[in-house]
mmCIF file of C-alpha atoms in Angstrom:
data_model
loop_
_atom_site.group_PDB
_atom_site.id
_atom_site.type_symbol
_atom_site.label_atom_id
_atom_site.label_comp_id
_atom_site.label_asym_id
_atom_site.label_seq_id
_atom_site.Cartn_x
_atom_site.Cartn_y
_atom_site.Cartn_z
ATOM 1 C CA UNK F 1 84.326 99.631 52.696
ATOM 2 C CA UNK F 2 83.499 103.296 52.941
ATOM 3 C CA UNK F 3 82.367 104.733 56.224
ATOM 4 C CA UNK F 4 79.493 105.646 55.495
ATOM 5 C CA UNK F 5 78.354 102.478 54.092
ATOM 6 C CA UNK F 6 79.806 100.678 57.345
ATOM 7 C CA UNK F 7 77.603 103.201 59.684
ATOM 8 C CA UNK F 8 74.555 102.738 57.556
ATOM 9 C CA UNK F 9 75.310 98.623 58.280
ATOM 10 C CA UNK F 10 76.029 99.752 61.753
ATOM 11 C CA UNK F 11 72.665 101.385 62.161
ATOM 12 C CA UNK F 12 70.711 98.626 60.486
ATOM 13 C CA UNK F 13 72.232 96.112 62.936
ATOM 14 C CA UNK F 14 70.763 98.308 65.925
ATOM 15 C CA UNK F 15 67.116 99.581 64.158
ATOM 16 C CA UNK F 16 66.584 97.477 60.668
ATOM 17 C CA UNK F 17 63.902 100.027 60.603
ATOM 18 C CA UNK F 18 65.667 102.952 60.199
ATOM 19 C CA UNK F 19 65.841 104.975 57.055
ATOM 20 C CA UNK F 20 69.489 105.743 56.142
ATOM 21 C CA UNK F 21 70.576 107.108 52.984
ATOM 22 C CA UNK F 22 73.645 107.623 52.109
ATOM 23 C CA UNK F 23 76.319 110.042 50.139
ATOM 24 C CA UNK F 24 79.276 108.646 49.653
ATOM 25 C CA UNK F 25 80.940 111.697 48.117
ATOM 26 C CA UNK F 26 83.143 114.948 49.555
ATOM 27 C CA UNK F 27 81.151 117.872 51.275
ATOM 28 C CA UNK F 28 82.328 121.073 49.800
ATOM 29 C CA UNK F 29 81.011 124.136 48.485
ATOM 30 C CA UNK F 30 79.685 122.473 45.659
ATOM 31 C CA UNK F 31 77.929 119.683 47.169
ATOM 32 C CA UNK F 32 76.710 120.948 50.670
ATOM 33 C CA UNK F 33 73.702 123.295 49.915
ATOM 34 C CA UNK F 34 71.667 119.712 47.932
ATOM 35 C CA UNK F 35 72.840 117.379 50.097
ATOM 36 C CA UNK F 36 71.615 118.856 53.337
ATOM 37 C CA UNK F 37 68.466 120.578 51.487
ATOM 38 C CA UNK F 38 65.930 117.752 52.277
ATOM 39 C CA UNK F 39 66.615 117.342 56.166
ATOM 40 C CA UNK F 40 65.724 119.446 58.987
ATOM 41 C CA UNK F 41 68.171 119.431 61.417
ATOM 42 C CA UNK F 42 72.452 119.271 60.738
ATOM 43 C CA UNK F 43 74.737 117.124 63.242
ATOM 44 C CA UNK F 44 78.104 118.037 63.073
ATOM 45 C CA UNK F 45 80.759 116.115 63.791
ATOM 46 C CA UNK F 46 83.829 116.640 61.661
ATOM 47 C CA UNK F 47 87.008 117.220 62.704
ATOM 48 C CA UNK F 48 88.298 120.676 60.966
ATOM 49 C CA UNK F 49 88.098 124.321 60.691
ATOM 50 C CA UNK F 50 86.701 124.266 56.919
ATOM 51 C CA UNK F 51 84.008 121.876 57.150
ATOM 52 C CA UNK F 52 82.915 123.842 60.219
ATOM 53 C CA UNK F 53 82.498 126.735 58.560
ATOM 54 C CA UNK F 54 81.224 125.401 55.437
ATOM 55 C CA UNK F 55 78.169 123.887 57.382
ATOM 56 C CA UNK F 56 77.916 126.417 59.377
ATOM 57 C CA UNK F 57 77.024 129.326 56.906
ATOM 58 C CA UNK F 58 75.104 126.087 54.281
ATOM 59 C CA UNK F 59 72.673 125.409 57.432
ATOM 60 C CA UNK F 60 72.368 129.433 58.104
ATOM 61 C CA UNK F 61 71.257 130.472 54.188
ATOM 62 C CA UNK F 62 68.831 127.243 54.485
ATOM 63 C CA UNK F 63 67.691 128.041 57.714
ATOM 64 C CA UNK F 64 68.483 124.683 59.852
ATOM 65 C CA UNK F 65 69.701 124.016 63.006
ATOM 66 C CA UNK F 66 73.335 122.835 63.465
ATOM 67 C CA UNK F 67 74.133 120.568 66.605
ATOM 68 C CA UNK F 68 77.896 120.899 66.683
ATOM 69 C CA UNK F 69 79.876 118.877 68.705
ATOM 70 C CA UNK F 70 83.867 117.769 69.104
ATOM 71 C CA UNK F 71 85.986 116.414 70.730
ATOM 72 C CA UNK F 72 89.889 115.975 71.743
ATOM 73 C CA UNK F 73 91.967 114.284 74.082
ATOM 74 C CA UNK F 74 90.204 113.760 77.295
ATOM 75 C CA UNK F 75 87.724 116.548 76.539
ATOM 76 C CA UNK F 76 84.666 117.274 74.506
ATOM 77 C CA UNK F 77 82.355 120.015 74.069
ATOM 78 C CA UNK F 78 78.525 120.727 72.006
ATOM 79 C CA UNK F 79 76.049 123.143 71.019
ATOM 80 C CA UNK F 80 73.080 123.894 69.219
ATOM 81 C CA UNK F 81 73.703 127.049 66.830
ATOM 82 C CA UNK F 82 71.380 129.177 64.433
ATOM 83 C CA UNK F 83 68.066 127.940 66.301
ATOM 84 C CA UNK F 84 65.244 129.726 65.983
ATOM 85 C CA UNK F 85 63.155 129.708 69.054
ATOM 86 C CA UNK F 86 59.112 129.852 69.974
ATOM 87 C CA UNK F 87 59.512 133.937 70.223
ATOM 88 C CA UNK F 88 61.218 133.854 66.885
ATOM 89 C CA UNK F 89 64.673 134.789 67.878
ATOM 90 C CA UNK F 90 67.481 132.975 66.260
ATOM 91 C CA UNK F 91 70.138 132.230 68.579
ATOM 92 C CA UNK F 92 74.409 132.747 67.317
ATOM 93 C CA UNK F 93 75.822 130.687 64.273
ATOM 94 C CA UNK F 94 79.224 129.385 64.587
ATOM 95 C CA UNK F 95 80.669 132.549 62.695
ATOM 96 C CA UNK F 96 79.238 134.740 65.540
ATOM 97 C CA UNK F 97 81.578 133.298 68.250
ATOM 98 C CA UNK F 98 84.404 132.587 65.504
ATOM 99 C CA UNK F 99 84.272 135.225 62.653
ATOM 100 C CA UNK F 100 88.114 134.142 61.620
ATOM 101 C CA UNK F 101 89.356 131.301 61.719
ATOM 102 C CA UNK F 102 92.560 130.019 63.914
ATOM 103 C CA UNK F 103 96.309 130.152 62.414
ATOM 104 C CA UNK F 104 95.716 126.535 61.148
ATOM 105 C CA UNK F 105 99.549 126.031 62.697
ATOM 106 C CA UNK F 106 97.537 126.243 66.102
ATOM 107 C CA UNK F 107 95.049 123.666 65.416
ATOM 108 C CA UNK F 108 95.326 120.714 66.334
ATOM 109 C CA UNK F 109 93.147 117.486 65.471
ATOM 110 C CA UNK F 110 91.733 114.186 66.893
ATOM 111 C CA UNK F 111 94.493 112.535 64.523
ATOM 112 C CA UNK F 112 97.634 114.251 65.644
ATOM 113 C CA UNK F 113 96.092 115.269 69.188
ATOM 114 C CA UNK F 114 94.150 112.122 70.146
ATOM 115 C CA UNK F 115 90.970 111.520 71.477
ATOM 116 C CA UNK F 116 89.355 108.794 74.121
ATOM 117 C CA UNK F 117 86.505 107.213 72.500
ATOM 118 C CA UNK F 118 84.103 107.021 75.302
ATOM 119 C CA UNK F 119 85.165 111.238 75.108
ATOM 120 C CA UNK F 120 83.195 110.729 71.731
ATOM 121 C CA UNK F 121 80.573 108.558 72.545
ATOM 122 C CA UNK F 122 79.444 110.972 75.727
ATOM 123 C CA UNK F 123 79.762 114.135 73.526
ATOM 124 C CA UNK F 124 77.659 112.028 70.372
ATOM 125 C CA UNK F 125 74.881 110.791 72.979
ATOM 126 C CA UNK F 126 74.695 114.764 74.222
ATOM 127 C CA UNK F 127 74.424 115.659 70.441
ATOM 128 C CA UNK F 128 71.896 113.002 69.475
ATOM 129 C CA UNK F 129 69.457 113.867 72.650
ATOM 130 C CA UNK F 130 69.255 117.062 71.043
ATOM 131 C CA UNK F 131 68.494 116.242 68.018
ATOM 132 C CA UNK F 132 65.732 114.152 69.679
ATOM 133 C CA UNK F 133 64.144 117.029 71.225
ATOM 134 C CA UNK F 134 64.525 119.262 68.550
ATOM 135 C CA UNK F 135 62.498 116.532 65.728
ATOM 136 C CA UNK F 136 60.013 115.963 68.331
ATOM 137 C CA UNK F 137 59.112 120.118 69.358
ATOM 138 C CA UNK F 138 61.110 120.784 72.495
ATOM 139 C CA UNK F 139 63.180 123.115 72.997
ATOM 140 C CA UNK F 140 66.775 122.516 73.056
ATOM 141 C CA UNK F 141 69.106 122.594 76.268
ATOM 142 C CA UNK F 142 72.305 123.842 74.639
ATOM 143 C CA UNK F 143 71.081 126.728 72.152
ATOM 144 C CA UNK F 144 72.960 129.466 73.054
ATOM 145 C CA UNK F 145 74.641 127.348 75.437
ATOM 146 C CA UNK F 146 78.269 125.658 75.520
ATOM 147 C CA UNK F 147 77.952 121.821 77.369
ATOM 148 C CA UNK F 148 81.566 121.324 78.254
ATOM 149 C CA UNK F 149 82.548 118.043 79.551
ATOM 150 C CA UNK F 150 86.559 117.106 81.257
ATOM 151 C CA UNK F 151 86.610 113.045 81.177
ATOM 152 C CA UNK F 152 89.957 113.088 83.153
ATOM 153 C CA UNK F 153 88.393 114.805 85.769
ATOM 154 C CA UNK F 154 84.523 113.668 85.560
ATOM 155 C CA UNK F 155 83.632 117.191 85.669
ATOM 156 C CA UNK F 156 81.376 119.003 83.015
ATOM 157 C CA UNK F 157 79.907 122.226 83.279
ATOM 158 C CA UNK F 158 77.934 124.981 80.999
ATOM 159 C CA UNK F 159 78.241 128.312 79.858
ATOM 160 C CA UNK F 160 76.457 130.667 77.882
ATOM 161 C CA UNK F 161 77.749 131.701 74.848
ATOM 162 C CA UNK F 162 77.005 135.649 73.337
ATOM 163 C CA UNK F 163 73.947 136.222 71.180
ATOM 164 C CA UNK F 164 73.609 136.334 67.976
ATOM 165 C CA UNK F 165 76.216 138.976 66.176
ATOM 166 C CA UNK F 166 74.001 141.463 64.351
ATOM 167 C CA UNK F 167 77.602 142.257 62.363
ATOM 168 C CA UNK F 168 78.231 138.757 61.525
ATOM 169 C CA UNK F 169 79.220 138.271 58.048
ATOM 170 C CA UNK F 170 76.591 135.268 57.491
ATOM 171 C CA UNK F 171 73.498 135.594 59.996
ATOM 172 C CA UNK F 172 73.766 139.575 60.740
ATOM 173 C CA UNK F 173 71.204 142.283 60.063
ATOM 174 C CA UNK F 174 73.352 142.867 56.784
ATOM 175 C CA UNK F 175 74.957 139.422 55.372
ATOM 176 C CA UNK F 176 78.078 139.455 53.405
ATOM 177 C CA UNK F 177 77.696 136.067 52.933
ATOM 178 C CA UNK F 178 75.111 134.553 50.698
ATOM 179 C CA UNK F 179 76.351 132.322 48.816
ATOM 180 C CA UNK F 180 79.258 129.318 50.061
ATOM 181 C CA UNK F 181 82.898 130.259 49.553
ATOM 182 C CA UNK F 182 86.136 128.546 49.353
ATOM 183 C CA UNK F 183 86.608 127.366 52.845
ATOM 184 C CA UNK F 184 90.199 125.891 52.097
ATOM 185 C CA UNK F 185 91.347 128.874 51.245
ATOM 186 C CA UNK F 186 89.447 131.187 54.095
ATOM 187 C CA UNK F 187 90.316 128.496 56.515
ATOM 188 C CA UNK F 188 94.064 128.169 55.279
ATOM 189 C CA UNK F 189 93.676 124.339 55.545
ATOM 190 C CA UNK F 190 92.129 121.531 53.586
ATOM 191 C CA UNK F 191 88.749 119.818 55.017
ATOM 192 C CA UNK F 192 90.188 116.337 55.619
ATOM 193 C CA UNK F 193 89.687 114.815 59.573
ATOM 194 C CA UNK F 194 93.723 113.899 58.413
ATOM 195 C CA UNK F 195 96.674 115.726 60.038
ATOM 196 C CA UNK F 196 97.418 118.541 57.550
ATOM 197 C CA UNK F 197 100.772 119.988 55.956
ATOM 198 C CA UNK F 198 101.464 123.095 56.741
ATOM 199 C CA UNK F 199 103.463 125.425 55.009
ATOM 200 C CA UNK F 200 104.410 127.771 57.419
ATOM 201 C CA UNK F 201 108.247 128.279 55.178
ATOM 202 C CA UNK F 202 109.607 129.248 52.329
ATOM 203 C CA UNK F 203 111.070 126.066 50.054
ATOM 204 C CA UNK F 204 114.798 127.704 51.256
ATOM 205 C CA UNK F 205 114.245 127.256 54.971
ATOM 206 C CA UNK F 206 113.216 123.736 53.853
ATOM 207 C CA UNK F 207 115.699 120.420 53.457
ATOM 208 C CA UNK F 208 114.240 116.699 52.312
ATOM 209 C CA UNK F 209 115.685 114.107 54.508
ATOM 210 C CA UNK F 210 118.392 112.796 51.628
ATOM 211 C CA UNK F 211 119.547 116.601 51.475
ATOM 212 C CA UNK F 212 120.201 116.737 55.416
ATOM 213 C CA UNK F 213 121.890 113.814 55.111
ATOM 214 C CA UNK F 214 123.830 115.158 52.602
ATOM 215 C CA UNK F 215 124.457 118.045 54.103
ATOM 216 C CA UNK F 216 125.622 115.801 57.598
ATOM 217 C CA UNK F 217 127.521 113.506 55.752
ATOM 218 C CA UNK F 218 129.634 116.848 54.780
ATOM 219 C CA UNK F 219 129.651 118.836 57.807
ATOM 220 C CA UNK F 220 128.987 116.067 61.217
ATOM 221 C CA UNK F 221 128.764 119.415 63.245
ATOM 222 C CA UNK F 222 125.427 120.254 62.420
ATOM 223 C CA UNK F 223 123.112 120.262 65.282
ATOM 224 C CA UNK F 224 119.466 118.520 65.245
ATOM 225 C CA UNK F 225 116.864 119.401 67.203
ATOM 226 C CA UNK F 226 113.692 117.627 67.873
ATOM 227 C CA UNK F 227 110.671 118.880 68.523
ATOM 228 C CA UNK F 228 108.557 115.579 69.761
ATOM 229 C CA UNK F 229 107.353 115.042 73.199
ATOM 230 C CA UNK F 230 109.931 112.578 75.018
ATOM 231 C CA UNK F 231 107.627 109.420 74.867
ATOM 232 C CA UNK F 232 107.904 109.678 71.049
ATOM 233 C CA UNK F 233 111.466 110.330 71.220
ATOM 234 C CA UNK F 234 112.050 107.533 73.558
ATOM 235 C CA UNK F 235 110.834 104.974 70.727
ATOM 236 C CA UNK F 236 112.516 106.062 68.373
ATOM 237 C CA UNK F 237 115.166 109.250 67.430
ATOM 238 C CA UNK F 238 117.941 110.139 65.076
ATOM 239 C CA UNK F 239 120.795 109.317 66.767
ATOM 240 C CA UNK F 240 122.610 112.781 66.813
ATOM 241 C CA UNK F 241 119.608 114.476 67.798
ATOM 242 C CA UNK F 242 118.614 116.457 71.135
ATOM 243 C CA UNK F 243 115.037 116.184 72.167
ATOM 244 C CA UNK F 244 113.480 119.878 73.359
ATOM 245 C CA UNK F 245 110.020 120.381 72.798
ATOM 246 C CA UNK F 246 108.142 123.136 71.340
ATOM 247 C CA UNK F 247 106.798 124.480 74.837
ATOM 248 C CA UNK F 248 110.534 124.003 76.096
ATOM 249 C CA UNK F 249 111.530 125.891 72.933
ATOM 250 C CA UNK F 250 108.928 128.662 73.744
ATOM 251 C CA UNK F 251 109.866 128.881 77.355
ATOM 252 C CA UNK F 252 113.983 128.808 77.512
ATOM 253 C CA UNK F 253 115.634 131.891 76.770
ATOM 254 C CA UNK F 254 118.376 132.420 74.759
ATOM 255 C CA UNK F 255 121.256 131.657 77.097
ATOM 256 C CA UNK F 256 119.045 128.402 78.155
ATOM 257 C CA UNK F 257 119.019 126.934 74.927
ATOM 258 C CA UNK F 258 122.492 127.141 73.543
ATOM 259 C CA UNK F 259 123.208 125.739 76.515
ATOM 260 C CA UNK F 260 121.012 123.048 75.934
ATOM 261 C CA UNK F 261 121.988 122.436 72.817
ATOM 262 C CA UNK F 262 125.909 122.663 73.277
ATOM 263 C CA UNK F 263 126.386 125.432 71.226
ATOM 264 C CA UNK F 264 128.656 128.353 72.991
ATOM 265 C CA UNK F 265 132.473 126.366 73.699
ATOM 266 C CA UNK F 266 130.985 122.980 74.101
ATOM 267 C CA UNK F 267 130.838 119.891 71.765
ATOM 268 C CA UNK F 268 129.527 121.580 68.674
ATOM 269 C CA UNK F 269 130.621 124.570 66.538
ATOM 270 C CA UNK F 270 128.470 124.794 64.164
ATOM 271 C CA UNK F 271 126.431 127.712 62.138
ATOM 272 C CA UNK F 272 123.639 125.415 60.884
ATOM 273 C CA UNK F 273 120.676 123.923 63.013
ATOM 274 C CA UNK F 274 118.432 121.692 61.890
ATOM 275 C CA UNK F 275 114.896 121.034 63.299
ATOM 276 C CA UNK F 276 112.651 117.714 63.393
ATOM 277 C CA UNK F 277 109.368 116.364 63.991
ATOM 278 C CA UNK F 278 106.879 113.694 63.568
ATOM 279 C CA UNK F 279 104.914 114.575 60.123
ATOM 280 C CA UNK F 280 107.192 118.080 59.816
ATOM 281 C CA UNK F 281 104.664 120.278 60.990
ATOM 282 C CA UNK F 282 105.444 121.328 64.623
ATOM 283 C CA UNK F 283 109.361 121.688 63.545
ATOM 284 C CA UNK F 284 108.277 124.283 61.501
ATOM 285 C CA UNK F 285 107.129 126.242 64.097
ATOM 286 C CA UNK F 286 110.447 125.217 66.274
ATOM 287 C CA UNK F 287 112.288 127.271 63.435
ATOM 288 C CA UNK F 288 110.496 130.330 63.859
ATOM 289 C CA UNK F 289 111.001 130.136 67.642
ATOM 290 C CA UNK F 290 114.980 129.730 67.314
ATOM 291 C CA UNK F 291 115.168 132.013 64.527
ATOM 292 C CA UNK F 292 114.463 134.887 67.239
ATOM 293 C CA UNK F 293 116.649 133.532 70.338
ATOM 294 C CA UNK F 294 119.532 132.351 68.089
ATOM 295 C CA UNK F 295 120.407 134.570 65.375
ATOM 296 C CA UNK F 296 122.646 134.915 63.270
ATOM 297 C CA UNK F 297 122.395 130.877 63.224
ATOM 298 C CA UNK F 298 121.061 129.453 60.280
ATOM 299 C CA UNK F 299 117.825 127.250 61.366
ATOM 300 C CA UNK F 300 116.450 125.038 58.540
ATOM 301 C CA UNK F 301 113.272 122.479 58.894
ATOM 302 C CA UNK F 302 113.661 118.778 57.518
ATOM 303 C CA UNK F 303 110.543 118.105 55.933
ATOM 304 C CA UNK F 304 108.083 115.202 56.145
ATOM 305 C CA UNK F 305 109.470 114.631 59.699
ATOM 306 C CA UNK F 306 110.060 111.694 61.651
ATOM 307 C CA UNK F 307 107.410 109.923 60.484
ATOM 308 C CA UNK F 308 108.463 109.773 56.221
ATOM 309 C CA UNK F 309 108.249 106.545 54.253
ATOM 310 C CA UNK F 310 111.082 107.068 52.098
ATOM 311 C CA UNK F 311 114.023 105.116 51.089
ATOM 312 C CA UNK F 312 116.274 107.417 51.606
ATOM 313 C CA UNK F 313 114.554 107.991 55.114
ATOM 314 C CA UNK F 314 117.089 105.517 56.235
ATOM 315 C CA UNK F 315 120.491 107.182 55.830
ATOM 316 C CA UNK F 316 118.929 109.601 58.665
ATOM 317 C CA UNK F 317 120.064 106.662 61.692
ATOM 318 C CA UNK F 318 117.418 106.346 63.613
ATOM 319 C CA UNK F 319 117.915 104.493 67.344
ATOM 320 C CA UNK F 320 115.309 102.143 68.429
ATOM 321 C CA UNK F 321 115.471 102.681 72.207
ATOM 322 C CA UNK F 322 115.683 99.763 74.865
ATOM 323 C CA UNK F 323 111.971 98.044 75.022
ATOM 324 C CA UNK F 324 110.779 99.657 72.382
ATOM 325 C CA UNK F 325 110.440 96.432 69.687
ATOM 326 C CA UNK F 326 107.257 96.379 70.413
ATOM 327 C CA UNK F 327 106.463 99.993 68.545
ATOM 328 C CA UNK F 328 108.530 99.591 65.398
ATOM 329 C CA UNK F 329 105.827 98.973 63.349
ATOM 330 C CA UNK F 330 104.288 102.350 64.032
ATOM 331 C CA UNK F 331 106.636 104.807 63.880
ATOM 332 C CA UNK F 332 109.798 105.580 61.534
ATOM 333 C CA UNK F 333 109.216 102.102 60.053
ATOM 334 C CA UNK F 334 112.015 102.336 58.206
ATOM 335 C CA UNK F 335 114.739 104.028 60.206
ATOM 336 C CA UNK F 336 116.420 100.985 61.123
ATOM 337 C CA UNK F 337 119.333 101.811 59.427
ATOM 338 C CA UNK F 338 121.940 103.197 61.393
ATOM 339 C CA UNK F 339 123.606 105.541 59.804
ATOM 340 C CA UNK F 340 127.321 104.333 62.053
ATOM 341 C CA UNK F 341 127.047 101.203 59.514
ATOM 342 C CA UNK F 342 127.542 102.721 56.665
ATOM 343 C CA UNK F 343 128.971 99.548 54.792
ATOM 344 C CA UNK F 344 125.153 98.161 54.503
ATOM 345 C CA UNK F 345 123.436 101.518 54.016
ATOM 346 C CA UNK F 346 121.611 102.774 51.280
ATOM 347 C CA UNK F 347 123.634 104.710 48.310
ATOM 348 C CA UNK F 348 121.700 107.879 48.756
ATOM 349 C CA UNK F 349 124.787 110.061 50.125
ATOM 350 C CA UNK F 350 126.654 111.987 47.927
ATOM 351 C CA UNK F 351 130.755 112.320 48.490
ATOM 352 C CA UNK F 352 130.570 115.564 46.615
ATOM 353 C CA UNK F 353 130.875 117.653 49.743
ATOM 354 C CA UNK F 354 131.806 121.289 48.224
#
């Protein structure tokens, strides 16, 4: 069933009342400015930089309101933008406080980063009270305000954010923006609530998994690194591989590193590195770190990660760790191959090793 038909049963079940209509289609620049048309005030509560934006400037050429709210982890945060007030003045639009967007390597999401659910639910209530008081006249709380709230630490607090930007490029004195653009593009990143591929490389810093394990199979020397916090790794790893995380990565200095990695007069000799992840997004960013403290080493990615659902997936040899049965089914499902049996493996290494 599509989610928005299961919130619209959702709703019914709590007010049979209630008018909901539905749109079960994508929100893009093509769709936005007549679906949101009809209705006076915007909630949003999506989960990436381009639908952001995309509502953002749609609710400031129609003149709504936009109650923005998100969340991540153990913390959430919400405000009101582009509302107009009794005096007339129109408070900041989300392009005011963000007029380009982040490196979309740097963002992360409620489906790669997590998020606490009662996180959401005290961040949607905040939202929807809002909304409540704008429909019925009031004036908001949180226009021109940030309502930050830490769950870990039962603290929230709130700020106030700068005024409108009479230079920004959708609500200024002098617009640039009139019309809805191609957010994917200006954002760098598709709007899906999904974890997204980057593409941070070029195809020849990049190896498939059957090519690393071809290129293993021919030279056992090579050294793995990967990038995945240690509770991951614990679950499940490649069995040659040495766990240092990006922040370790970022931290450690040259010296630290090849020491960390064996490379100066210890077990390996080597000129190739490889580096791994869970979906092959954060080890592309662990290349660009060791490219600068370990040159003249060649440092490749292995795309798709940890986390690929391919055959040929299995001639990698992943270890499941000591009690960790229970999370097979979720991670590396089919790494159970090691790649010391190689009797029983799959036929997907090459013995052409020139």
């Amino acid at each position: 069933m599509p989610k928005v038909d299961s919130l619209k049963e959702s709703i019914k079940e709590l007010n049979s009342t209630v008018n909901v209509i539905v749109h079960n289609t994508v929100l893009s620049r093509d769709s936005a400015m007549d679906i949101l048309r009809p209705y006076d005030i915007v909630a949003d509560c999506s989960d990436n930089p381009a639908t952001r934006y995309l509502l953002n400037d749609a609710c400031v050429i129609l003149k709504k309101p936009l109650v923005s709210g998100s969340a991540l982890r153990w913390e959430g945060q919400f405000t009101v933008y582009n509302y107009v007030d009794a005096k007339g003045e129109r408070g900041p639009c989300y392009r005011c406080l963000f007029p380009v967007p982040t490196n979309p390597a740097h963002v992360t999401n409620c489906s790669e980063g997590g998020v606490l659910g009662p996180v959401v639910g005290v961040i949607g209530s905040m939202q929807a009270l809002e909304i409540l008081k704008i429909a019925a006249g009031h004036e908001p709380s949180f226009a021109s305000k940030l309502y930050l709230f830490d769950g870990k630490f039962g603290k929230s607090r709130t700020i106030v954010i700068r005024p409108r930007s009479k230079e920004c490029a959708v609500c200024g004195d002098n617009p640039t923006i009139t019309e809805l653009i191609d957010y994917e593009s200006f954002c760098g990143s598709g709007a899906c609530d999904k974890v997204q591929s980057l593409n941070l490389l070029p195809p020849s810093d990049r190896v498939s998994v059957s090519e690393y394990s071809q290129i293993r199979h021919c030279n056992p020397d090579v050294i793995l690194v990967d990038t995945r916090p240690p509770h991951e790794f614990e679950i499940a790893s490649m069995h040659e591989a040495k766990n240092v995380t990006l922040d370790e990565l970022r931290k450690l200095d040259s010296s630290s590193i090849r020491e960390r990695l064996a490379l100066d007069g210890g077990e390996k000799h080597t000129e190739e590195v490889f580096v791994i992840c869970h979906r092959g997004n954060d080890s592309q960013i662990g290349v660009e770190i060791l490219r600068e403290k370990l040159r003249p080493l060649r440092i490749r990615d292995i795309q798709g990660g940890i986390g690929i659902r391919t055959p040929e997936s299995m001639c990698g040899g992943v270890k499941w760790h000591e009690g960790a049965n229970a999370s097979k089914g979720t991670i590396g499902r089919l790494y159970l191959q090691s790649i010391e049996d190689k009797s029983s493996a799959p036929d997907a290494i090459s013995s052409d090793c020139e």
